[in-house]
XYZ file of C-alpha atoms in Angstrom:
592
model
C -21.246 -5.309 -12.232
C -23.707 -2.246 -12.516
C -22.927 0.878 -13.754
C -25.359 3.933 -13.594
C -24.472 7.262 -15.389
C -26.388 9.539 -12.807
C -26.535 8.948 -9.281
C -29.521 7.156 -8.191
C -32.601 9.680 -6.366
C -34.239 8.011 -3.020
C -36.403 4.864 -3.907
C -40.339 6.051 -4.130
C -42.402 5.291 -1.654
C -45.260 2.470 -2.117
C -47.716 3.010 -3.872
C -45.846 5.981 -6.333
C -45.008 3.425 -9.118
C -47.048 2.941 -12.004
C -46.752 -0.283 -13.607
C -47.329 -0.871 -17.551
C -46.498 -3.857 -19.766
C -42.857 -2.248 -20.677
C -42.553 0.680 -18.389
C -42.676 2.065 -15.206
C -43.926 5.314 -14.226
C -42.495 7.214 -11.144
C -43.554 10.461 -9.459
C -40.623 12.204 -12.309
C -39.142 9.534 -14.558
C -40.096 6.911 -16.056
C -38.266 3.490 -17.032
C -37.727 0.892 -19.735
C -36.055 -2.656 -18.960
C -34.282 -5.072 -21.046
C -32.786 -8.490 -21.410
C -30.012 -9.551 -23.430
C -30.853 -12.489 -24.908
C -28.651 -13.026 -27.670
C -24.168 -12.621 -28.115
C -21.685 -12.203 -30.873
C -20.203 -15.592 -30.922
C -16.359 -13.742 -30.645
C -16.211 -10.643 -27.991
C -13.059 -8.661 -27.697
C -11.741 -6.527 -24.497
C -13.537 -4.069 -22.983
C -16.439 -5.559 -25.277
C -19.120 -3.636 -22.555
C -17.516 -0.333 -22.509
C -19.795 1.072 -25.356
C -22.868 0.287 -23.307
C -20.971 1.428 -19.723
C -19.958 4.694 -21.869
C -23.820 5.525 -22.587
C -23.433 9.594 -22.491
C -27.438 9.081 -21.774
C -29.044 7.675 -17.849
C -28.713 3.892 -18.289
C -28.287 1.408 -15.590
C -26.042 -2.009 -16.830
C -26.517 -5.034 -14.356
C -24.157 -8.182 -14.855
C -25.579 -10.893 -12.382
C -22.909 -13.957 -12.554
C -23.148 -17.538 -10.898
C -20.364 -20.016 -11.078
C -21.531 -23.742 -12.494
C -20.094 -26.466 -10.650
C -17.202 -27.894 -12.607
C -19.030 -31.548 -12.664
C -22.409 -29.666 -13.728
C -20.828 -28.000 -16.419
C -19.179 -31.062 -18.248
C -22.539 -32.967 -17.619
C -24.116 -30.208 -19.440
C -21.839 -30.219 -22.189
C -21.701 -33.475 -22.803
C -25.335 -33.713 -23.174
C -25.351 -30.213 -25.671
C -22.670 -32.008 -27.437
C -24.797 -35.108 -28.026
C -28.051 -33.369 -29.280
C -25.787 -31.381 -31.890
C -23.964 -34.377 -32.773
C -27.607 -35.499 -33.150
C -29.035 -32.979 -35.381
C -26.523 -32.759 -37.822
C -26.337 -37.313 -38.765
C -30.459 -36.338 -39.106
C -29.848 -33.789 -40.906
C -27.297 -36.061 -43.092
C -29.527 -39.220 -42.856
C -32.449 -37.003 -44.465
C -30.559 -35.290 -47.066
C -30.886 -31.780 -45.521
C -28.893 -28.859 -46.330
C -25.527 -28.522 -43.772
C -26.630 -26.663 -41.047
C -23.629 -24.101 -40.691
C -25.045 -22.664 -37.151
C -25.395 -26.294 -35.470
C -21.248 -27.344 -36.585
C -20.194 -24.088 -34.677
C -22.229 -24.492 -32.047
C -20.611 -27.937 -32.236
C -17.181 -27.102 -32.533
C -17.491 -24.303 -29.490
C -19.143 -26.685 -26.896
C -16.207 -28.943 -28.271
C -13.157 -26.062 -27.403
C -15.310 -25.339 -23.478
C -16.106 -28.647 -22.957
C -11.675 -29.698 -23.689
C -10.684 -26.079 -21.792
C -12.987 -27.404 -18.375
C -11.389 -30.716 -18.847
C -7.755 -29.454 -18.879
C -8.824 -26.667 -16.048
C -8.430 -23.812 -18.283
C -11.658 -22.151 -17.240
C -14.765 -22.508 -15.801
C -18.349 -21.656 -16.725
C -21.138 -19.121 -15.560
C -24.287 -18.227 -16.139
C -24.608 -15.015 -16.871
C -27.319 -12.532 -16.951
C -27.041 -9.400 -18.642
C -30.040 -6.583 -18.097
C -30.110 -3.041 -19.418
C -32.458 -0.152 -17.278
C -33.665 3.422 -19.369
C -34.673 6.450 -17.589
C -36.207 9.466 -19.275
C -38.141 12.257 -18.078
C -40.826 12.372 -20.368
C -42.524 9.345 -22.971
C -40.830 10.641 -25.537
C -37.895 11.245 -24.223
C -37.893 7.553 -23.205
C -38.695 6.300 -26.441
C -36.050 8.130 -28.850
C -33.637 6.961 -25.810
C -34.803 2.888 -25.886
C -34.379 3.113 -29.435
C -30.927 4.678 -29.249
C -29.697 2.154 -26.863
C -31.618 -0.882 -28.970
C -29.426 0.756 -32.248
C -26.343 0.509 -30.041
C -27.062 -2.799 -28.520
C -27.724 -4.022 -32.237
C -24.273 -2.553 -33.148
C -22.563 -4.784 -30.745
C -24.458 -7.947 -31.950
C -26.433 -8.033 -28.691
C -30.238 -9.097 -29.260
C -31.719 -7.168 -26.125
C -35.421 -7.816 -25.790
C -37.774 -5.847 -23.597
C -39.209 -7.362 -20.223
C -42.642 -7.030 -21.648
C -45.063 -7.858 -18.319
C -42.272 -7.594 -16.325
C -41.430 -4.591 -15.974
C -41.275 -4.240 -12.087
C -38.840 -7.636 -12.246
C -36.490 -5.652 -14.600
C -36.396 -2.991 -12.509
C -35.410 -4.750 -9.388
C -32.556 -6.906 -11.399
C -31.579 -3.415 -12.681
C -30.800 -2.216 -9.171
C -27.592 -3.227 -6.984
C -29.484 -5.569 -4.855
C -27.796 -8.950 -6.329
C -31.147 -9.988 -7.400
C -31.897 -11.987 -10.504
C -36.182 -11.676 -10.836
C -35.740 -12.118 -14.849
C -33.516 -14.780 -14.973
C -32.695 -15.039 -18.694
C -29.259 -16.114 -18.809
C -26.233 -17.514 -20.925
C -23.340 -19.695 -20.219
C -20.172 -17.754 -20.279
C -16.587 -19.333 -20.353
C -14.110 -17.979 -18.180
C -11.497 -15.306 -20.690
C -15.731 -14.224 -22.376
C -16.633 -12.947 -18.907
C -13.391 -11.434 -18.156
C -13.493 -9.707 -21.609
C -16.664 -8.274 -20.236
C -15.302 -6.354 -17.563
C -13.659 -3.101 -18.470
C -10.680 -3.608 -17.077
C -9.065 -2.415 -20.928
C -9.614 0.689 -22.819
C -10.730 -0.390 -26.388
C -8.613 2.806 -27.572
C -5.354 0.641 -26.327
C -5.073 -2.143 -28.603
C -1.866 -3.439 -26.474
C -1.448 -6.686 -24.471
C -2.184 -6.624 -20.618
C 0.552 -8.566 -18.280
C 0.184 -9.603 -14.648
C 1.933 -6.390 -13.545
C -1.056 -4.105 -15.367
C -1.457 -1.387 -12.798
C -4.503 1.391 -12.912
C -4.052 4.247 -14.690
C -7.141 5.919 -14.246
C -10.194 6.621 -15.634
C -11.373 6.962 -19.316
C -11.993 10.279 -20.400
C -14.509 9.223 -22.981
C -16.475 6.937 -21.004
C -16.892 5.205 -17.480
C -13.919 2.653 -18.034
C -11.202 2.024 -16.672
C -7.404 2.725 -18.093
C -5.066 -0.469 -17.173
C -1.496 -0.054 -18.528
C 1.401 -2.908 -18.376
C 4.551 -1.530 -19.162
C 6.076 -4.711 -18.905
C 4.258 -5.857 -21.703
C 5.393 -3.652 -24.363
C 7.715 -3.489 -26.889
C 10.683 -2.181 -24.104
C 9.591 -1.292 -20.628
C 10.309 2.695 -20.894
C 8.218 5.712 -20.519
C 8.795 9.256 -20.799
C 6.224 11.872 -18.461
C 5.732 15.318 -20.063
C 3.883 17.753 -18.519
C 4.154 22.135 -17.249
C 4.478 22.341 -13.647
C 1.395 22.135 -11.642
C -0.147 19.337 -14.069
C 0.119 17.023 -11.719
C 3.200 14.745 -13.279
C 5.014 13.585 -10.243
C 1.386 12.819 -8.322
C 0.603 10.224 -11.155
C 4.385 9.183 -11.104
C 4.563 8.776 -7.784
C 0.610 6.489 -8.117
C 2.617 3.727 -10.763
C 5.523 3.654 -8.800
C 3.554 2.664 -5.298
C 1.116 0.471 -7.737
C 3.878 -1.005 -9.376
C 5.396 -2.131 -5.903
C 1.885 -4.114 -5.293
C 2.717 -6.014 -8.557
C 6.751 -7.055 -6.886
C 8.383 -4.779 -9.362
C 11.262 -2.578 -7.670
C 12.159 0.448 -8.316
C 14.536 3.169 -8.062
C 13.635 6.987 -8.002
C 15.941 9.842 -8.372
C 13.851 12.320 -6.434
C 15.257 16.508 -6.520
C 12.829 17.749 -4.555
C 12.242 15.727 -1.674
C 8.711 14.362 -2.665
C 8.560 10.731 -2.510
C 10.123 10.915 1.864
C 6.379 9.513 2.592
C 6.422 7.477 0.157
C 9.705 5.425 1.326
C 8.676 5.645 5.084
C 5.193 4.204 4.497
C 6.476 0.841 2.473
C 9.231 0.483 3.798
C 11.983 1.953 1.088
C 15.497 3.249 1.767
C 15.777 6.465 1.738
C 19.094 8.425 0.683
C 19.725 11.931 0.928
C 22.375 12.926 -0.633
C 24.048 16.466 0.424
C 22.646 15.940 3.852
C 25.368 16.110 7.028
C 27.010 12.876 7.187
C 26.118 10.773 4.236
C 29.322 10.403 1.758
C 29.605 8.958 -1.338
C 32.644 7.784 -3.180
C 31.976 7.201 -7.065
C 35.405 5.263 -7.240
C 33.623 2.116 -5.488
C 33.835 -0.785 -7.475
C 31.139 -3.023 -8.060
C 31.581 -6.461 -5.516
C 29.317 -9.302 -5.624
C 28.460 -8.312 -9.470
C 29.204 -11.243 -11.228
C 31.414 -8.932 -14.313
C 34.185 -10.621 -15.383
C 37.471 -9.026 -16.240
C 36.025 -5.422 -17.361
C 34.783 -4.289 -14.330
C 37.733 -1.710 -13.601
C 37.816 -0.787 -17.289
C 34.404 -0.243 -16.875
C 34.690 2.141 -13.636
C 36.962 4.119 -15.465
C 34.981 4.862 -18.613
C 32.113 6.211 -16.360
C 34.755 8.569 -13.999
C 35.580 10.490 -17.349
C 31.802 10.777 -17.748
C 31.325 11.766 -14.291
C 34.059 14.444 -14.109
C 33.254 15.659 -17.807
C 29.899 16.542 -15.823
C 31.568 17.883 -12.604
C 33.961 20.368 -14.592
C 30.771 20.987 -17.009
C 32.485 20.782 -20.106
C 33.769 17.888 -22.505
C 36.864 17.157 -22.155
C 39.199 17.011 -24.995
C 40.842 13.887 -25.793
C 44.407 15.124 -24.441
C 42.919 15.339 -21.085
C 40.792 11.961 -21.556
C 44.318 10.481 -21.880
C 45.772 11.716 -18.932
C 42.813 11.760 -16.929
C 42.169 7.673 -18.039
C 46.160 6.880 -16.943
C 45.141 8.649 -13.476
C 42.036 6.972 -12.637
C 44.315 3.637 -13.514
C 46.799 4.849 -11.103
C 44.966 6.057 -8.040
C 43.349 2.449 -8.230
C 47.099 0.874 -8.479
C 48.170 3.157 -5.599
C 45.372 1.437 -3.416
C 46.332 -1.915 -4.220
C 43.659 -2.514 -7.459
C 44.167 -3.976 -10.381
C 42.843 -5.977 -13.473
C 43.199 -8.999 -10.647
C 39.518 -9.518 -9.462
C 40.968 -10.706 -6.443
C 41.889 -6.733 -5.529
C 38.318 -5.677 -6.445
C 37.483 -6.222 -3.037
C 39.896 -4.025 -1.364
C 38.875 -0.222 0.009
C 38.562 1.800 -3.299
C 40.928 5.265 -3.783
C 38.833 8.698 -2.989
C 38.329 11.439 -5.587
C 41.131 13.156 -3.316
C 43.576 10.130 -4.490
C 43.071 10.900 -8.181
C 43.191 14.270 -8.143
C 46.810 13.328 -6.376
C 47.416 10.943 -9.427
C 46.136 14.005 -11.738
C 48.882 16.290 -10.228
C 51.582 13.651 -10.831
C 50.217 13.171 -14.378
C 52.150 15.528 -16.968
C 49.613 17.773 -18.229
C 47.033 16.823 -15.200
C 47.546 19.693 -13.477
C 44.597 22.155 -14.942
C 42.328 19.279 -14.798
C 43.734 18.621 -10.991
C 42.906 22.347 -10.668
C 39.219 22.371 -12.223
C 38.182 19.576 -9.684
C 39.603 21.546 -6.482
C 36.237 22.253 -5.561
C 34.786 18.784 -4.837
C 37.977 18.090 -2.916
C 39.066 20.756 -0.940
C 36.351 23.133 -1.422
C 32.909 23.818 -0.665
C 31.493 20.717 -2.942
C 33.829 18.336 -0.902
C 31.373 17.253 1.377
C 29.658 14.469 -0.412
C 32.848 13.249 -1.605
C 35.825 13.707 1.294
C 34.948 9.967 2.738
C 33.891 6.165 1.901
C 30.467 5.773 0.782
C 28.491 5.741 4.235
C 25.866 3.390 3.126
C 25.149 1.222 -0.347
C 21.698 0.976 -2.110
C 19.125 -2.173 -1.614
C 15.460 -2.411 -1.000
C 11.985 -2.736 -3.444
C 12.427 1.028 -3.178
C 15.418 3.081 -3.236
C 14.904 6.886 -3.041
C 17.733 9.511 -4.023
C 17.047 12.493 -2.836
C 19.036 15.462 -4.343
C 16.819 18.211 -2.386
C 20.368 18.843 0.194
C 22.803 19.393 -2.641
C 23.417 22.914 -4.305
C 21.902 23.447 -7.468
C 25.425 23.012 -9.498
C 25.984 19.650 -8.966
C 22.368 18.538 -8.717
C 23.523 16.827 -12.442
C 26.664 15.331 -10.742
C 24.130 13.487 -7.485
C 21.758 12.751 -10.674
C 24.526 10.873 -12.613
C 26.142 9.264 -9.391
C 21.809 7.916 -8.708
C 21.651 6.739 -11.989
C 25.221 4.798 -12.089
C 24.540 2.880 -8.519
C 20.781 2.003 -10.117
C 22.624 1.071 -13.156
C 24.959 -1.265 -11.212
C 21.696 -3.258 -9.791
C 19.782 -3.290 -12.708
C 22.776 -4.383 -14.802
C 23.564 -7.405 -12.067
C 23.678 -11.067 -14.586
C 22.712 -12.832 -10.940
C 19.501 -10.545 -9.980
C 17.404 -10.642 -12.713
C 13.563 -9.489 -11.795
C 11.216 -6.582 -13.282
C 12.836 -3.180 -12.378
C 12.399 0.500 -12.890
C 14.486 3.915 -12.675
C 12.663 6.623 -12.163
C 14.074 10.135 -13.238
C 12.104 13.118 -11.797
C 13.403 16.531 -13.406
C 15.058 14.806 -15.943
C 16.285 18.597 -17.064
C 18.246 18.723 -14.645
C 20.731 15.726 -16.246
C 19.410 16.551 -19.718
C 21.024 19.635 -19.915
C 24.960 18.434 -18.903
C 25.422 16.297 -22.770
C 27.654 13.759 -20.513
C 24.802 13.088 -18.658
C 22.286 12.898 -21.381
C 24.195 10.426 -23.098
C 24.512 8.224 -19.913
C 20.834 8.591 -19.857
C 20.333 7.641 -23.676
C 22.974 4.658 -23.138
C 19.930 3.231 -19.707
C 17.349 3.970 -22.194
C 18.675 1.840 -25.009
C 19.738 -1.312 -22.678
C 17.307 -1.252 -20.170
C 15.088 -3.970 -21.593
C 17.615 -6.247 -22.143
C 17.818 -6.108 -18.401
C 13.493 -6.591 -17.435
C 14.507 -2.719 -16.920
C 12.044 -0.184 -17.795
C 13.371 4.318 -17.822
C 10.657 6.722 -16.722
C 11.605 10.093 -17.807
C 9.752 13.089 -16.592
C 10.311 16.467 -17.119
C 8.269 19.463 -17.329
C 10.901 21.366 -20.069
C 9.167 19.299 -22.959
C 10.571 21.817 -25.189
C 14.077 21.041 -25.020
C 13.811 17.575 -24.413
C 12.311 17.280 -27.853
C 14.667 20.492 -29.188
C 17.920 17.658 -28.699
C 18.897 14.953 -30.566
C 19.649 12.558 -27.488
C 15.734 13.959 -26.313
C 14.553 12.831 -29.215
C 16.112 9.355 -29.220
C 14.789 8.907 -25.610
C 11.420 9.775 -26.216
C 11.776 7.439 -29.517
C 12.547 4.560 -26.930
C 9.875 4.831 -25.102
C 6.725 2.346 -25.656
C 4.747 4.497 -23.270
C 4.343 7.949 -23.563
C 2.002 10.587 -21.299
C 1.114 13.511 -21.633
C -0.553 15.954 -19.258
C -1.418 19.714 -19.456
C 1.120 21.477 -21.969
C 2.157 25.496 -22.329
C 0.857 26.737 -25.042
C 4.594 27.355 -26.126
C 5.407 24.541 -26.210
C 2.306 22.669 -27.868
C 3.241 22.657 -31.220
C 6.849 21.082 -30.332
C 5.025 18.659 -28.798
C 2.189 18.284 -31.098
C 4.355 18.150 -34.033
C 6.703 15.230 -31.932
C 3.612 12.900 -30.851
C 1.697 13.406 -34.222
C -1.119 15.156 -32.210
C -5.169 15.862 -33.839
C -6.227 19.225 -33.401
C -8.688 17.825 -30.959
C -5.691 16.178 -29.025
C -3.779 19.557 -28.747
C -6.454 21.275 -27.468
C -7.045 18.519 -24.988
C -3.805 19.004 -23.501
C -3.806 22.619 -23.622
C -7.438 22.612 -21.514
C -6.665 19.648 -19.164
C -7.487 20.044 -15.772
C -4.932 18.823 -12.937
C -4.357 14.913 -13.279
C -5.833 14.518 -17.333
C -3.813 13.039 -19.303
C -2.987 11.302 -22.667
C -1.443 8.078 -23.117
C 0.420 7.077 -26.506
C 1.508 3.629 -27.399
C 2.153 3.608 -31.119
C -0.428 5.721 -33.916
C -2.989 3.379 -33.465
C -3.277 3.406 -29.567
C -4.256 5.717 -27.648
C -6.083 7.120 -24.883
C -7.256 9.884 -23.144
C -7.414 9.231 -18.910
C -7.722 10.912 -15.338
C -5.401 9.953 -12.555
C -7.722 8.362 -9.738
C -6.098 8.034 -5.970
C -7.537 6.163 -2.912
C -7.372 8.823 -0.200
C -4.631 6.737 1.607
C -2.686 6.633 -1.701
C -3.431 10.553 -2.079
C -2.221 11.176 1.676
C 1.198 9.746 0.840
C 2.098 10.975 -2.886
C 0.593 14.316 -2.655
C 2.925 17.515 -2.647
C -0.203 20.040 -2.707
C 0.622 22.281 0.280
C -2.727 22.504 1.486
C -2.805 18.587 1.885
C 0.444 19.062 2.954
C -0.605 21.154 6.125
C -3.610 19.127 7.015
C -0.738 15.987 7.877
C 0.962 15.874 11.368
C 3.827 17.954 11.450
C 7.480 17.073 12.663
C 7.294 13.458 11.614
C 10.574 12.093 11.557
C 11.184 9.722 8.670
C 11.326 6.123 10.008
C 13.673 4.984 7.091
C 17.264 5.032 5.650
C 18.757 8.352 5.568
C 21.980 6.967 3.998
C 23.782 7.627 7.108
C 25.486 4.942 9.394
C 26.298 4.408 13.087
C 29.498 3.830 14.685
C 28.996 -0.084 13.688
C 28.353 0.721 10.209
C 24.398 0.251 10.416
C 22.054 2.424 8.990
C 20.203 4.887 11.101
């Protein structure tokens, strides 16, 4: 691992170095090498990252080599035995206990038990530091700075005095050890070395850590496990153009490396690349053909005798949403004995063995609403999604069902006035997955817009109720929304964003910074962070104690398939059909 903080000029030609006992002198620098000879006996995470943050030019070269397992005992055994050694002289001549020897003692002891159970290995590790400065006394206040910071860290880092020209060379990326002073390393000291943590984010690391991004403050990078935290949710607040659903849409395809699947509910359109390049199924709701009947039940769930009960509770919340009002506890009544008789009428009942026959259509209980005394304005409020010009997502059986590691909603197709009611009909058929007793694996629903459902309170409460019990079901919530305001203005908001263990935040309107800045406990500094940050900064938040400041980083192939920038958007082929479920089905009941 080498890490340099400028990028490197040409190499001089012979004969333009200058070599001195400590330093080397080129045609406009010169240079100052070091070994580390001496550790801290304990390192953390991210241990390095002070040195790999240097703000000055300072080249870091880690040169590893693996010991052979049978080596490595052989040389602890025989470490072992001249400690052991040491200390009965020591006792047999009355000297003082020498405290230094029994921990090297008892550490050989823990490496030399960890390689014999296969816990780790050992390396030997070489760890070499390079200075550049323009001037000699530039170079000098800079070798003392970085001796002052190496000292800090409890690394002893000695100059290559007479070998200058061999520090040099170990300092560049030619995997070349010419110094060769080196230490053994176990395995979990070497992997502390790497900065694979930010030491701002005191927060365990899982196997399903993804990359973040970079550090702002330094060269490091910013790995993030949701699945490690407290509960699994998130909540994404940015103003539009920050670049929110670019680094949404980066977890979600790194998150799919790690086996986790997921669920988006996606209002404009942005993730159709996405789903065609991995593989996802793709539903676009509103589009010509695809229907979708919310009075399904649940088959194959493995509920027991509430699952109709259950069905019914959610209807009231779906039509409270539909008529876009609550609905007063008369009308609950009668619109609760409705749903119960539409369901009768088609042959269901509490008798799981009906559960499987072809559920009623919201046409069939706005029949049993009519025959319902006092149904009739409630019958007459839902006219439009039956007969009118809403009716076409819900005139028919539901032409296709959910499954896949990634399962897309797309709400682009349906008008804006019952974008909430799509939303809430997403969010219940996710529900129904994540919620399955017999499927348990890491999952997560991902709300883009999450205004749009916010502002209907049926809907926000559905949304609270997923955020609450989503852990209990290795479930995490990402909410994202650019209206940070009135997220935060509600109580439900505020109870969301309370349940979330992570929490980012990208470029804010000055409007709404002090909202936020008064919600998130924000510095000064942080505020004006996030009212300067440039596309793709952001802030992450994982308690008071933990947090850290990041840039989004993309691969160019990941870039070419999250991006909704319209000038990247023009420089892809045009016309390319999407090679994926469109949540319509042929004749035979396949997906096209």
């Amino acid at each position: 691992m080498r890490r340099r903080a400028h990028e490197p000029s040409a190499l001089p030609a012979a004969g333009a170095v200058e070599i001195g006992a400590r330093t080397l002198t080129f045609p406009h620098s010169l240079a100052s090498s070091f070994a580390v000879v001496g550790y801290p006996r304990d390192v953390g995470a991210g241990w390095l990252e002070p040195l790999l943050a240097y703000p000055g030019r300072l080249d870091v070269s880690l040169h590893i080599e693996p010991i052979p397992p049978a080596v490595a005992a052989m040389r602890l055994r025989r470490q072992l035995a001249r400690l052991e050694s040491a200390s009965r002289s020591d006792a047999e001549h009355g000297r003082l206990q020498d405290f230094g020897t029994e921990a090297a003692a008892d550490d050989a002891t823990e490496l030399a038990a960890g390689l014999a159970q296969g816990h780790g290995r050992l390396f030997k590790v070489g760890l070499y530091l390079t200075v550049h400065a323009a001037t000699d006394e530039e170079l000098t206040a800079e070798v003392e700075r970085v001796q002052a910071l190496a000292a800090s860290l409890l690394l002893d880092a000695q100059p290559t005095t007479f070998r200058a020209l061999q520090g040099w060379i170990t300092s560049l990326p030619l995997a070349t050890d010419a110094i060769r002073l080196r230490r053994s390393f176990d395995t979990t000291a070497l992997a502390a070395a790497f900065p694979f943590t930010s030491p701002d984010l005191a927060t365990p690391v899982g196997d399903t850590a993804v990359l973040y991004g970079v550090s702002a403050s330094g060269s490091g990078v910013v790995l993030w496990d949701r699945f490690a935290q407290d509960n699994h949710n998130s909540v994404i607040l940015a103003r539009s153009g920050a670049g929110k659903s670019f680094f949404t849409k980066l977890e979600t395809l790194r998150l799919l490396y790690q086996g986790v699947e997921i669920a988006v509910i996606d209002p404009e359109d942005e993730y159709a690349r996405l789903a065609r390049a991995v593989g996802g199924t793709y539903l676009r709701l509103g589009a010509s053909g695809v229907r979708w009947n919310p009075l399904d039940l649940p088959t194959g769930h493995g509920a027991a005798d509430d699952v109709l009960a259950r069905r019914a509770l959610f209807l009231q919340t779906l039509i409270a949403t539909m008529l876009g009002t609550p609905i007063t506890p008369q009308d609950r009544a009668v619109l609760d004995a409705a749903i119960l008789a539409a369901y009768a009428a088609a042959g269901i009942t509490t008798d799981p063995a009906t559960w499987t026959r072809p559920a009623p259509l919201l046409a069939d209980l706005v029949t049993a609403l009519q025959a319902q005394t006092g149904g009739e304005e409630l019958a007459r409020q839902l006219a439009p999604y039956v007969s009118g010009s809403y009716r076409h997502l819900f005139d028919g059986p539901t032409t296709t069902s959910p499954a896949g590691h990634l399962i897309v909603f797309s709400l682009r197709d349906l008008p804006e006035e019952i974008k909430p009611v799509g939303t809430l009909l997403a969010l219940d058929a996710v529900w129904r997955r994540v919620a399955n007793p017999r499927d348990r694996r890491k999952r997560l629903v991902v709300v883009d817009e999450a205004w749009l459902l916010m502002r209907e309170p049926e809907g926000a409460r559905f949304l609270f109720r997923m955020a609450k019990a989503a852990r209990k079901h290795w479930a995490g919530l990402a909410v994202v929304t650019q209206d940070a305001a009135d997220l935060l203005a509600s109580e439900l908001g505020q109870a969301i964003v309370a349940n979330a263990a992570s929490q980012i935040l990208l470029r804010q309107a000055p409007q709404a910074i002090k909202t936020v800045g008064d919600a998130f406990d924000l510095s000064d500094g942080e505020r004006q962070f996030l009212l300067t940050a440039e596309r793709g900064e952001a802030l992450l938040i994982a308690g008071p104690a933990s947090r850290t400041a990041f840039y989004a980083t993309a691969s160019p192939e990941e870039t070419e398939l999250i991006t909704s920038d319209p000038a990247e958007l023009a420089r892809l082929e045009p016309g390319q059909a999407p090679a994926f479920t469109t949540g319509q089905q042929d004749e035979e009941g396949d997906p096209l």
